[in-house]
C-alpha positions as a printed Julia matrix, in Angstrom:
257×3 Matrix{Float64}:
  -89.19  159.91  -208.21
  -90.55  156.57  -209.39
  -94.33  156.46  -209.74
  -95.81  155.1   -206.53
  -92.68  155.8   -204.45
  -93.94  157.53  -201.32
  -90.57  157.64  -199.58
  -89.26  160.85  -201.24
  -92.55  162.55  -200.31
  -92.11  161.6   -196.66
  -88.5   162.76  -196.77
  -89.54  166.11  -198.24
  -92.24  166.65  -195.62
  -89.87  165.82  -192.76
  -87.33  168.26  -194.18
  -90.0   170.96  -194.32
  -90.75  170.43  -190.62
  -87.22  171.54  -189.74
  -86.73  174.21  -192.42
  -87.5   177.16  -190.14
  -90.93  178.0   -191.54
  -94.17  176.09  -191.26
  -95.02  173.27  -193.6
  -98.52  174.36  -194.63
 -101.27  171.97  -195.64
 -105.04  171.67  -195.67
 -107.66  169.09  -194.81
 -109.36  167.24  -197.68
 -112.97  166.27  -196.94
 -114.35  165.98  -200.48
 -114.01  162.8   -202.52
 -113.07  164.5   -205.79
 -109.42  164.22  -206.88
 -109.72  167.85  -207.98
 -109.37  168.78  -204.3
 -105.82  167.47  -203.97
 -104.88  168.68  -207.44
 -106.05  172.19  -206.59
 -104.2   172.05  -203.26
 -100.99  171.13  -205.07
 -101.49  173.87  -207.66
 -102.16  176.43  -204.89
  -98.79  175.67  -203.32
  -99.75  173.67  -200.24
  -96.93  171.47  -198.96
  -99.17  168.55  -198.0
 -102.79  167.5   -197.52
 -104.49  165.54  -194.76
 -107.3   163.3   -196.0
 -109.91  163.42  -193.24
 -111.5   160.14  -192.15
 -112.76  161.67  -188.9
 -114.89  164.7   -189.76
 -116.11  163.91  -193.27
 -118.22  161.42  -195.2
 -115.15  159.99  -196.94
 -114.82  156.2   -197.06
 -111.57  154.27  -196.94
 -111.93  153.72  -200.7
 -112.2   157.5   -201.18
 -109.13  158.01  -199.01
 -107.1   155.53  -201.04
 -108.07  157.27  -204.27
 -107.17  160.7   -202.87
 -103.83  159.47  -201.5
 -102.96  157.95  -204.87
 -103.9   161.11  -206.77
 -101.92  163.28  -204.36
  -98.83  161.17  -205.03
  -99.32  161.62  -208.78
  -99.42  165.38  -208.11
  -96.19  165.1   -206.09
  -97.99  166.05  -202.88
  -97.53  164.19  -199.57
 -100.91  163.01  -198.26
 -101.45  161.98  -194.67
 -104.7   160.42  -193.47
 -106.44  161.51  -190.28
 -108.02  158.61  -188.37
 -110.15  158.69  -185.2
 -108.54  155.55  -183.75
 -105.75  153.09  -184.54
 -107.18  150.32  -186.7
 -103.99  148.45  -187.6
 -105.43  146.73  -190.68
 -106.91  149.95  -192.09
 -103.72  151.88  -191.35
 -101.7   149.26  -193.2
 -103.98  149.46  -196.25
 -103.69  153.25  -196.34
  -99.9   153.08  -196.08
  -99.73  150.43  -198.78
 -101.76  152.75  -201.01
  -99.06  155.39  -200.58
 -100.09  157.52  -197.61
  -97.19  159.65  -196.42
  -98.31  159.3   -192.83
 -101.09  158.99  -190.28
 -102.62  161.7   -188.11
 -104.35  160.34  -184.99
 -107.12  162.29  -183.28
 -107.76  162.55  -179.54
 -104.38  161.28  -178.37
 -104.51  161.08  -174.57
 -102.68  157.89  -173.54
  -99.18  156.6   -174.2
 -100.71  153.26  -175.18
 -102.4   154.96  -178.14
  -99.1   156.39  -179.37
  -97.47  153.0   -178.95
 -100.26  151.38  -180.96
  -99.83  153.96  -183.73
  -96.09  153.32  -183.94
  -96.63  149.55  -183.91
  -99.2   149.77  -186.74
  -96.88  151.82  -188.95
  -93.51  150.13  -188.41
  -92.29  146.71  -189.47
  -90.62  144.38  -186.98
  -88.61  144.75  -184.86
  -89.76  148.36  -184.41
  -93.46  147.49  -184.76
  -96.03  144.91  -185.74
  -97.06  146.03  -189.22
  -97.75  143.14  -191.6
  -95.5   142.99  -194.68
  -96.62  142.66  -198.3
  -94.85  143.65  -201.49
  -97.89  143.56  -203.79
  -98.93  147.14  -203.21
  -98.26  150.63  -204.46
  -95.79  151.62  -201.73
  -93.61  148.62  -202.64
  -94.04  149.35  -206.36
  -96.12  146.17  -206.72
  -93.15  143.92  -206.1
  -90.57  145.88  -208.09
  -88.8   146.57  -204.79
  -87.24  143.44  -203.28
  -88.13  142.76  -199.66
  -84.77  143.97  -198.32
  -85.0   147.17  -200.38
  -88.55  147.9   -199.27
  -87.75  147.33  -195.61
  -84.69  149.57  -195.91
  -86.75  152.32  -197.57
  -89.36  152.08  -194.82
  -86.69  152.2   -192.14
  -85.01  155.22  -193.71
  -88.27  157.11  -194.45
  -91.05  155.71  -192.25
  -94.59  157.11  -192.23
  -94.91  160.58  -190.74
  -96.86  160.35  -187.46
  -98.96  163.17  -186.04
 -100.76  163.05  -182.69
 -103.57  165.47  -181.88
 -103.73  166.79  -178.31
 -107.33  167.88  -177.81
 -108.05  167.54  -174.11
 -106.52  169.0   -170.99
 -106.25  165.58  -169.34
 -103.57  163.38  -170.88
 -100.58  161.3   -169.92
  -97.47  163.5   -169.46
  -97.16  165.24  -172.8
  -93.41  164.95  -173.53
  -93.56  161.17  -173.03
  -96.87  160.93  -174.9
  -95.55  162.48  -178.13
  -91.87  161.5   -177.99
  -92.18  158.74  -180.62
  -94.11  160.94  -183.08
  -93.04  163.45  -185.7
  -95.58  166.13  -184.84
  -97.39  167.13  -181.65
 -100.56  168.8   -182.95
 -102.82  170.93  -180.76
 -106.51  170.53  -181.63
 -107.53  173.94  -180.32
 -111.25  173.63  -181.13
 -111.77  170.45  -179.12
 -109.38  171.72  -176.47
 -111.47  174.88  -176.1
 -114.61  172.79  -175.64
 -112.85  170.56  -173.12
 -111.79  173.62  -171.14
 -115.38  174.88  -171.03
 -116.6   176.59  -174.18
 -116.57  179.47  -174.47
 -113.12  179.04  -173.01
 -111.36  181.99  -171.5
 -108.9   183.02  -174.26
 -106.1   183.28  -171.72
 -106.81  179.79  -170.4
 -106.9   178.34  -173.91
 -103.71  180.16  -174.9
 -101.95  178.81  -171.81
 -103.06  175.28  -172.73
 -101.76  175.71  -176.29
  -98.48  177.04  -174.89
  -98.15  173.91  -172.73
  -98.58  171.69  -175.79
  -95.97  173.7   -177.68
  -93.55  173.48  -174.77
  -94.1   169.73  -174.56
  -93.34  169.36  -178.26
  -90.11  171.31  -177.89
  -89.17  169.29  -174.81
  -89.78  166.03  -176.67
  -87.81  167.22  -179.71
  -90.72  166.88  -182.12
  -92.41  169.37  -184.42
  -95.28  171.5   -183.12
  -98.44  171.88  -185.18
 -102.06  172.94  -185.23
 -105.03  174.07  -187.3
 -106.14  177.58  -188.18
 -109.13  178.67  -190.28
 -106.77  180.98  -192.2
 -103.02  181.54  -192.23
 -103.53  185.03  -190.83
 -105.28  183.57  -187.75
 -102.4   181.29  -186.74
 -100.59  183.72  -184.43
 -103.73  184.56  -182.44
 -104.25  180.82  -181.84
 -100.74  180.39  -180.47
  -99.49  178.85  -183.71
  -97.15  181.62  -184.78
  -94.14  179.32  -184.34
  -95.81  176.14  -185.65
  -93.7   173.82  -187.78
  -96.77  172.03  -189.19
  -99.8   174.18  -189.94
 -103.09  172.99  -191.4
 -105.15  175.81  -192.87
 -108.87  175.27  -193.27
 -110.18  172.54  -195.53
 -111.37  172.15  -199.09
 -114.98  172.09  -197.88
 -114.53  175.2   -195.72
 -112.96  177.12  -198.6
 -115.7   176.01  -200.99
 -118.38  177.1   -198.52
 -116.7   180.48  -198.01
 -116.37  180.99  -201.75
 -120.01  180.11  -202.35
 -121.19  182.45  -199.61
 -119.06  185.25  -201.03
 -120.38  184.62  -204.54
 -123.98  184.52  -203.34
 -123.46  187.79  -201.46
 -122.06  189.43  -204.56
 -125.07  188.27  -206.57
 -127.44  189.86  -204.06
 -125.77  193.25  -204.28
């Protein structure tokens, strides 16, 4: 893989989504490149740089995406809303895809597709002087062909009970992701476990109906089945910050004994 070429990373992640077992990643909330390097060394299949629930800046996200690519690790970026200019900058830096929070309306999904696809499939602005285009080493026709063959991976988070019809809402995406924490709050925290499980099952069924991968988050791999994610194709486990906190608490407890 040529340095800076994100397309093989996208291809590999898409292949993992259909390989019969979950593609397993983690959220990155810390600005240090050590976080993505450690994730790669631990065997995670991808990372999601979190621009929603963290103090990371866009500059931090760009640095993390670039370092992940050097480590051979696909890095998506989670965003709270579709900002077409920011999305373009993240993709030009080499992001493997975009994960959109709080997806409720088809118009949001359409905006995400438009911001990540070049014409005629979308409205993304074209430049060749960026990392994804190898700083001009790829001719325009070659870059457009690479983007058409291996476009950004798109993930939509379903986190409320009230949305547009789910199969239509997620049909243009790669992954329909259930945000079970926000969904539980929306259903009336503490949500009845049976009610929450039924809601998760509806999201999974919608993903299958739409022909897209089903995904979600679990605090640990062992907790996935209890959250209705036992058959997930795309599983995010914890985060770098969560694991650091757990490790520090464990270490402090050991010191007190």
